[in-house]
Short mmCIF file of C-alpha atoms in Angstrom, two decimals:
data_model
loop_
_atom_site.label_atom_id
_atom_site.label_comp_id
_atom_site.label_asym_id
_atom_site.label_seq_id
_atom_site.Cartn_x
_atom_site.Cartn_y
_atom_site.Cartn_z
CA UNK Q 1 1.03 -11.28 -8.40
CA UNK Q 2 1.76 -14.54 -6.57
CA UNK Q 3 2.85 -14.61 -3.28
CA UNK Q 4 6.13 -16.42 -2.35
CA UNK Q 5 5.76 -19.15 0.49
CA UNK Q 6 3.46 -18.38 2.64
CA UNK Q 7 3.07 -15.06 4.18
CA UNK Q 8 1.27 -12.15 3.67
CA UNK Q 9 3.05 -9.48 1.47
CA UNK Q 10 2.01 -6.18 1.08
CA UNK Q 11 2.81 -4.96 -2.15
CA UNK Q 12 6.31 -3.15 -3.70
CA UNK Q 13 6.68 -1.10 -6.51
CA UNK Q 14 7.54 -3.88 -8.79
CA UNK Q 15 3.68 -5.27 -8.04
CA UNK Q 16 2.75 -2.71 -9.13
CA UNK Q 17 4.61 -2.02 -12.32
CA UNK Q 18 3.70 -6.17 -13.06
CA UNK Q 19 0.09 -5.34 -12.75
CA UNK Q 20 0.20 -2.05 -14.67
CA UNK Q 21 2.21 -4.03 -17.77
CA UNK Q 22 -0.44 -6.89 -17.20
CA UNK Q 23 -3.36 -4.26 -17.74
CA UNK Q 24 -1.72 -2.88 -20.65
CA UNK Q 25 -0.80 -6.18 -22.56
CA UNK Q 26 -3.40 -7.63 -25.07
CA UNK Q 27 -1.44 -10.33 -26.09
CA UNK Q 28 -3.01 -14.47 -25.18
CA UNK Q 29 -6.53 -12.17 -24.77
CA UNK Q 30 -9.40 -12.52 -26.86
CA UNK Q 31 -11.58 -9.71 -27.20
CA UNK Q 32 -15.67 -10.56 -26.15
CA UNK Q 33 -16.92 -6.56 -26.08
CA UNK Q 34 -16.37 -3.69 -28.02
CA UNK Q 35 -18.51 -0.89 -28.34
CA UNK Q 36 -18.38 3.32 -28.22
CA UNK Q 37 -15.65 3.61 -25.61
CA UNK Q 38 -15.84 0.33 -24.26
CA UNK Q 39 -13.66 -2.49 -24.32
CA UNK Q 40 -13.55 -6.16 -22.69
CA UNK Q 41 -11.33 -9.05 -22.75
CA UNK Q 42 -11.01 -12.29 -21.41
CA UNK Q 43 -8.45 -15.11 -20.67
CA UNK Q 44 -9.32 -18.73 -20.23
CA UNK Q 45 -7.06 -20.32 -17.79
CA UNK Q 46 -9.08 -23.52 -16.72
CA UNK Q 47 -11.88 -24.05 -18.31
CA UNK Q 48 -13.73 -27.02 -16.18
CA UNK Q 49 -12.90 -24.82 -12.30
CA UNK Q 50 -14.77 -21.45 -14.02
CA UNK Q 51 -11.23 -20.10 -13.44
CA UNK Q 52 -10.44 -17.03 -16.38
CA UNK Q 53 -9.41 -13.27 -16.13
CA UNK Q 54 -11.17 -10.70 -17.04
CA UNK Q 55 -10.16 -7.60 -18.65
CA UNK Q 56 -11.94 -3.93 -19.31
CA UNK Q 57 -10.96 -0.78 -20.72
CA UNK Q 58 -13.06 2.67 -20.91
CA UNK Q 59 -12.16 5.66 -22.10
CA UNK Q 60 -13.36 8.79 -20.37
CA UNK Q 61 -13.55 11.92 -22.28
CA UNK Q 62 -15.17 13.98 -19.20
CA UNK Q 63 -13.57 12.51 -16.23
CA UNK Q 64 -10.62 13.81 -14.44
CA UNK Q 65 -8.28 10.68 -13.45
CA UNK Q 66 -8.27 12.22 -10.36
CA UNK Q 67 -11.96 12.02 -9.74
CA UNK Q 68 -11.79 8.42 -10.96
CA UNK Q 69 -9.03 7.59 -7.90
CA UNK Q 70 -11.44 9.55 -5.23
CA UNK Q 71 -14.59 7.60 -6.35
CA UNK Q 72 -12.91 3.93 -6.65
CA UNK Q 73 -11.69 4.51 -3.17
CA UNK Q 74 -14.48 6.12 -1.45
CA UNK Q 75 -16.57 3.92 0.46
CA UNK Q 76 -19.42 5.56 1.80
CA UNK Q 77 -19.60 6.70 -1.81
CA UNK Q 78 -19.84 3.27 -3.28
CA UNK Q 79 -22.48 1.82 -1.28
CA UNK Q 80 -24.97 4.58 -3.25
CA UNK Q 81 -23.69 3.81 -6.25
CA UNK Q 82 -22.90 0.35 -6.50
CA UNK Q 83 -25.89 -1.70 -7.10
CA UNK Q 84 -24.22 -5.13 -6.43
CA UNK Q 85 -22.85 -4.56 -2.91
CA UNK Q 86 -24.54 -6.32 -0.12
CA UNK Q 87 -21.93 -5.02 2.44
CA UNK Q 88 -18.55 -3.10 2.17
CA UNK Q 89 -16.43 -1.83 5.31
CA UNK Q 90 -12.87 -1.34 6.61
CA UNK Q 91 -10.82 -4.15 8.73
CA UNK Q 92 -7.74 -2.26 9.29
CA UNK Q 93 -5.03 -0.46 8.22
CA UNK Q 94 -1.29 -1.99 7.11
CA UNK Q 95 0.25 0.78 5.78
CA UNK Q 96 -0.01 4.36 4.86
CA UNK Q 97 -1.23 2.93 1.28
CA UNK Q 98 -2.95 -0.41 2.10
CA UNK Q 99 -5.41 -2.23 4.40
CA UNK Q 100 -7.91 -5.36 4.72
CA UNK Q 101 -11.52 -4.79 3.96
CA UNK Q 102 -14.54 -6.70 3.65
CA UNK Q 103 -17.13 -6.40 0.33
CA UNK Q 104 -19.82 -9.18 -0.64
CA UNK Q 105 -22.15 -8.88 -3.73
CA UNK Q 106 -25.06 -9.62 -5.51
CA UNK Q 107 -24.61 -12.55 -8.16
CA UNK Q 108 -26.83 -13.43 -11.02
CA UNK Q 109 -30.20 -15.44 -9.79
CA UNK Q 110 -30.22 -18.25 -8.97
CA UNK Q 111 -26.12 -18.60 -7.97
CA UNK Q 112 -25.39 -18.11 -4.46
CA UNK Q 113 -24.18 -14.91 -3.54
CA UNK Q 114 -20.10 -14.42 -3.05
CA UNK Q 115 -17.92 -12.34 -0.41
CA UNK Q 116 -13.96 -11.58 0.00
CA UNK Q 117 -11.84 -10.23 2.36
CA UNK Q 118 -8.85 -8.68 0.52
CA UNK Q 119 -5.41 -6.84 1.36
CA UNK Q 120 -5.69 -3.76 -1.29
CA UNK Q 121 -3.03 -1.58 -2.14
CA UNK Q 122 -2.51 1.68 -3.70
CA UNK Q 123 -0.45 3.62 -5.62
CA UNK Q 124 -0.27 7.31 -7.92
CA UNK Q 125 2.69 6.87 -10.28
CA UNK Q 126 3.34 9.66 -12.42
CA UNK Q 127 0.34 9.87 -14.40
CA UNK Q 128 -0.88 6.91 -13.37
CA UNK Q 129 -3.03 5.86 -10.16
CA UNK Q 130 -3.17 2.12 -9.21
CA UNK Q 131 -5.47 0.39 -6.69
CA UNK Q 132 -5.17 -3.50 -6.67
CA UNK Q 133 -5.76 -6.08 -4.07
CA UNK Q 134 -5.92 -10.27 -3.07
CA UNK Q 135 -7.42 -12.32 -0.75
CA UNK Q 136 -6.78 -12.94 2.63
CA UNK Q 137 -7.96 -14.71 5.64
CA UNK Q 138 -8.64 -13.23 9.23
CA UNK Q 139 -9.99 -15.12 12.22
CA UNK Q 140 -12.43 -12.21 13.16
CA UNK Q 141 -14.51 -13.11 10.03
CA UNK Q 142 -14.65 -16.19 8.26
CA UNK Q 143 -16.82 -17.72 5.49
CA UNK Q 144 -20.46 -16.81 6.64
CA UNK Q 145 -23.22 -19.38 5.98
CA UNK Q 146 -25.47 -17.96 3.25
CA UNK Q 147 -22.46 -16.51 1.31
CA UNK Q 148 -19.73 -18.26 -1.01
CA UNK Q 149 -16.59 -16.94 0.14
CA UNK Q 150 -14.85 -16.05 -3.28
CA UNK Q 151 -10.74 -15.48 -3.52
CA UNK Q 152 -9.15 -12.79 -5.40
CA UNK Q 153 -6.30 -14.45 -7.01
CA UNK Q 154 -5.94 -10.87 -7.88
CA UNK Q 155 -7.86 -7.84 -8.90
CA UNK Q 156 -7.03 -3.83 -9.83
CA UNK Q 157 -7.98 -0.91 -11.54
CA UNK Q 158 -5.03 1.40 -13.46
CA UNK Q 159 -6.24 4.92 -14.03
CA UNK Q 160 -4.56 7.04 -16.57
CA UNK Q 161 -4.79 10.28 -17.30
CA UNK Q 162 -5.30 11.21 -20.64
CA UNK Q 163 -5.83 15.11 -20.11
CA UNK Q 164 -6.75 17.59 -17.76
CA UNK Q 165 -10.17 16.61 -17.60
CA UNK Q 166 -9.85 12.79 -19.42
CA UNK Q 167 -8.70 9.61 -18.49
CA UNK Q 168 -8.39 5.45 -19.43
CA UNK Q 169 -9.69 2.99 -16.64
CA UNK Q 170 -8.57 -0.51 -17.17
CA UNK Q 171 -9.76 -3.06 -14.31
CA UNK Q 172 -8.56 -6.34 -14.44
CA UNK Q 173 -9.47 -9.14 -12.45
CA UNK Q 174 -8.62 -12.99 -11.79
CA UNK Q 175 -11.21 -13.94 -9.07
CA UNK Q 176 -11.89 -17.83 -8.50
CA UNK Q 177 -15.77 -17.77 -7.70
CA UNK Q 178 -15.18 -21.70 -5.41
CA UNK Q 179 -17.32 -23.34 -7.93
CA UNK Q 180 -18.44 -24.57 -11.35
CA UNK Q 181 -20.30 -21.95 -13.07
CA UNK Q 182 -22.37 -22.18 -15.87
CA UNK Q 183 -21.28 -21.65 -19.67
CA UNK Q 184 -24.19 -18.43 -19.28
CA UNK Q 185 -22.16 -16.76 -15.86
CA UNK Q 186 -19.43 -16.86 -18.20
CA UNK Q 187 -20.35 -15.22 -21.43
CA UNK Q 188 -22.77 -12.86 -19.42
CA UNK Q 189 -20.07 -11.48 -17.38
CA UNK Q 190 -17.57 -10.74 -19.72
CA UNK Q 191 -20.79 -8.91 -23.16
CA UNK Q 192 -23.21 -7.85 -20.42
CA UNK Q 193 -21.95 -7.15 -16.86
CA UNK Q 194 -18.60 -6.04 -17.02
CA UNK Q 195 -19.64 -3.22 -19.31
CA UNK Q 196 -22.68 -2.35 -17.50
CA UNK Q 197 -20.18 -1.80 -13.94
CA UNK Q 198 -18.01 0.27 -16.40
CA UNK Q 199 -21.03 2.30 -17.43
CA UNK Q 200 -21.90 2.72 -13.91
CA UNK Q 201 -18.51 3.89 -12.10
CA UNK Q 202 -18.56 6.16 -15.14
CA UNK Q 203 -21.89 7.69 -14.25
CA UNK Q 204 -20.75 7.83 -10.58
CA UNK Q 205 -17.94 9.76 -11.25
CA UNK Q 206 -20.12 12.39 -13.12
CA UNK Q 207 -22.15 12.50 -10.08
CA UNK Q 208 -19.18 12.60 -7.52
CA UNK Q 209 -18.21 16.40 -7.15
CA UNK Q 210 -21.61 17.33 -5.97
CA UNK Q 211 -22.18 14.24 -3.90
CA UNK Q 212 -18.77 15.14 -2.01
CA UNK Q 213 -19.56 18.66 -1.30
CA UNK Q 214 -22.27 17.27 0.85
CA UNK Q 215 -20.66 15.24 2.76
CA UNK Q 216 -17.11 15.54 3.97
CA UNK Q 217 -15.70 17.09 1.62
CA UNK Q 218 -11.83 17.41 2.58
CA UNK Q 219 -12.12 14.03 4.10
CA UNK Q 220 -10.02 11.44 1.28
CA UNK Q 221 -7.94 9.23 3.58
CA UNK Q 222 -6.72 7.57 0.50
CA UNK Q 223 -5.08 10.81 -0.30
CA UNK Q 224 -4.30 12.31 3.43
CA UNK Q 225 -3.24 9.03 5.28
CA UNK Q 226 -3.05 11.04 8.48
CA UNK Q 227 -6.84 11.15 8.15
CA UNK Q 228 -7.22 7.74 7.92
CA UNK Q 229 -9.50 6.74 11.42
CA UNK Q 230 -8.84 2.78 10.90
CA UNK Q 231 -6.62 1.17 13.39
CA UNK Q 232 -3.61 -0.55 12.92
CA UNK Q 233 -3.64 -4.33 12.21
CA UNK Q 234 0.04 -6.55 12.10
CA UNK Q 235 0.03 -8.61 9.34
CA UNK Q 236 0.70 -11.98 11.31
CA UNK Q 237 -2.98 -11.49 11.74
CA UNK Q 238 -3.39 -12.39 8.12
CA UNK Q 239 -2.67 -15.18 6.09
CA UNK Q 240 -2.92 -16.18 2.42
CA UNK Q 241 -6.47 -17.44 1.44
CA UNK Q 242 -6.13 -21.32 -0.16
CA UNK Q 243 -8.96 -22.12 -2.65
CA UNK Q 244 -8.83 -25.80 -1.19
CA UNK Q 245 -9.20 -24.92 2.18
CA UNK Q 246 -12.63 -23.35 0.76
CA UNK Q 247 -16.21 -24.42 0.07
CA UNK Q 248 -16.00 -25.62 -3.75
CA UNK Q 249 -20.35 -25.86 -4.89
CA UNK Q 250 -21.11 -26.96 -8.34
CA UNK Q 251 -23.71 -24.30 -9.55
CA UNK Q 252 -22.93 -25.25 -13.40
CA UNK Q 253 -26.18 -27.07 -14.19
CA UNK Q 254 -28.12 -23.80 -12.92
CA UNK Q 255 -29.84 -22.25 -15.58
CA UNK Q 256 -30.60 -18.27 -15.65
CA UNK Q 257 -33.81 -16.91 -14.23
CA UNK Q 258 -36.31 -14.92 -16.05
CA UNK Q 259 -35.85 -12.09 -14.19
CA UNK Q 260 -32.11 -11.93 -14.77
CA UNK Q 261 -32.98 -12.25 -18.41
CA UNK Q 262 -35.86 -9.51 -18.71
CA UNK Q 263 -33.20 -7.14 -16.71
CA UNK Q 264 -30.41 -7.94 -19.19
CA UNK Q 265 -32.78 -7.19 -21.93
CA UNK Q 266 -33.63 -4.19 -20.61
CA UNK Q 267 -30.85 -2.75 -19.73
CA UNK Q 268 -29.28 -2.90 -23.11
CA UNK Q 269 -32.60 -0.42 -24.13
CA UNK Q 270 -31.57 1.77 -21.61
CA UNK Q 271 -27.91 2.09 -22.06
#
């Protein structure tokens, strides 16, 4: 979804429908993973800036769609079980169905690790849930020194429910890390890490009902926007994140660590 000149648009429905035709279309992708219920694709767009999209599918045979929404949008939630996130919080709120938030993560050793501040938007069509988002810029936080700051050209996930109790997650993302990565980053994202996230939201949202009883149970702001304790932000305060106006480091000559190889090794066993 590109933005037109140059201000900050939150999305309409026809952003949405783009992104949930995008996430459905295999044609120009090639297919790098495909195993059990598993699925991942990528799309080269220029190969010397690192720049491609990335594309996964899993089915679910024991997960409600519905439980998939709560546990994609729950934050407290994710920083148990995501194991890359350094820090995730809340900016603001825009709308009744989007705000600006703030999430850095954990890349492979020895690359620098990368951070975003993105406008996300959501939306339950039908059978269908949608959460997507893109980069932004605000003057309360700007690149930080030990961080890359990364732009989401864009990213999203489209849950759809398959049955009662079953659904299809597809997340598709165009990110520009602000550098040359190496051919390893690459390849490694879309055979080994993409599915291993996949594996894990999967086994989060196994783990979710319980974990919610405990703690605030009936509170889903993403569901009850009257619950929602963010404050109010205008949009002027945003603006669109330009990659040249970024850091651009060349990290392509970096080769991978041992410990990033004995973990990927491992984890395959495990899996």
């Amino acid at each position: 979804m590109m933005m037109s000149e140059e201000e900050v648009l939150i999305p309409d429905d026809r952003a949405f429908s783009r992104f949930k035709h995008e996430c459905e279309s295999e044609q120009d992708w090639s297919v790098t993973y495909n195993k059990s219920s598993i699925c991942v694709w990528i799309q080269v767009l220029e190969e010397e800036k690192s720049l491609q999209r990335i594309k996964c599918r899993m089915l679910c045979k024991d997960i409600p769609a519905e439980t998939m929404y709560d546990v994609l949008h729950d934050i407290e939630y994710r920083r148990k079980w995501d194991a890359n996130v350094i820090e995730t919080f809340d900016i603001g709120k825009l709308t009744v169905n989007a705000d600006v938030g703030y999430y850095s993560w954990k890349c492979p050793k020895p690359l620098k690790n990368r951070d975003v501040i993105t406008l996300r938007s959501w939306l339950p069509m039908g059978n269908d849930y949608i959460i997507m988002n893109y980069s932004v810029k605000h003057a309360k936080y700007p690149p930080k020194k030990d961080l890359v700051r990364a732009i989401s050209i864009q990213t999203g996930y489209l849950i759809q429910r398959t049955g009662p109790t079953s659904c299809t997650l597809t997340y598709l993302a165009q990110v520009d890390p602000r550098g040359s990565l190496p051919k390893w980053v690459v390849n490694k994202s879309s055979q080994f890490l993409a599915p291993k996230a996949m594996k894990r939201i999967s086994k989060a949202c196994l783990r979710y009902p319980e974990w919610k009883q405990k703690h605030s149970p009936g509170f889903k702001p993403w569901l009850f926007p009257e619950q929602n304790p963010l404050s109010s932000i205008p949009l002027s305060e945003l603006s669109i994140q330009h990659a040249d106006s970024l850091e651009n480091i060349d990290e392509s000559s970096l080769s991978e660590s041992k410990d990033e190889r004995a973990e990927h090794s491992d984890d395959e066993g495990n899996n």
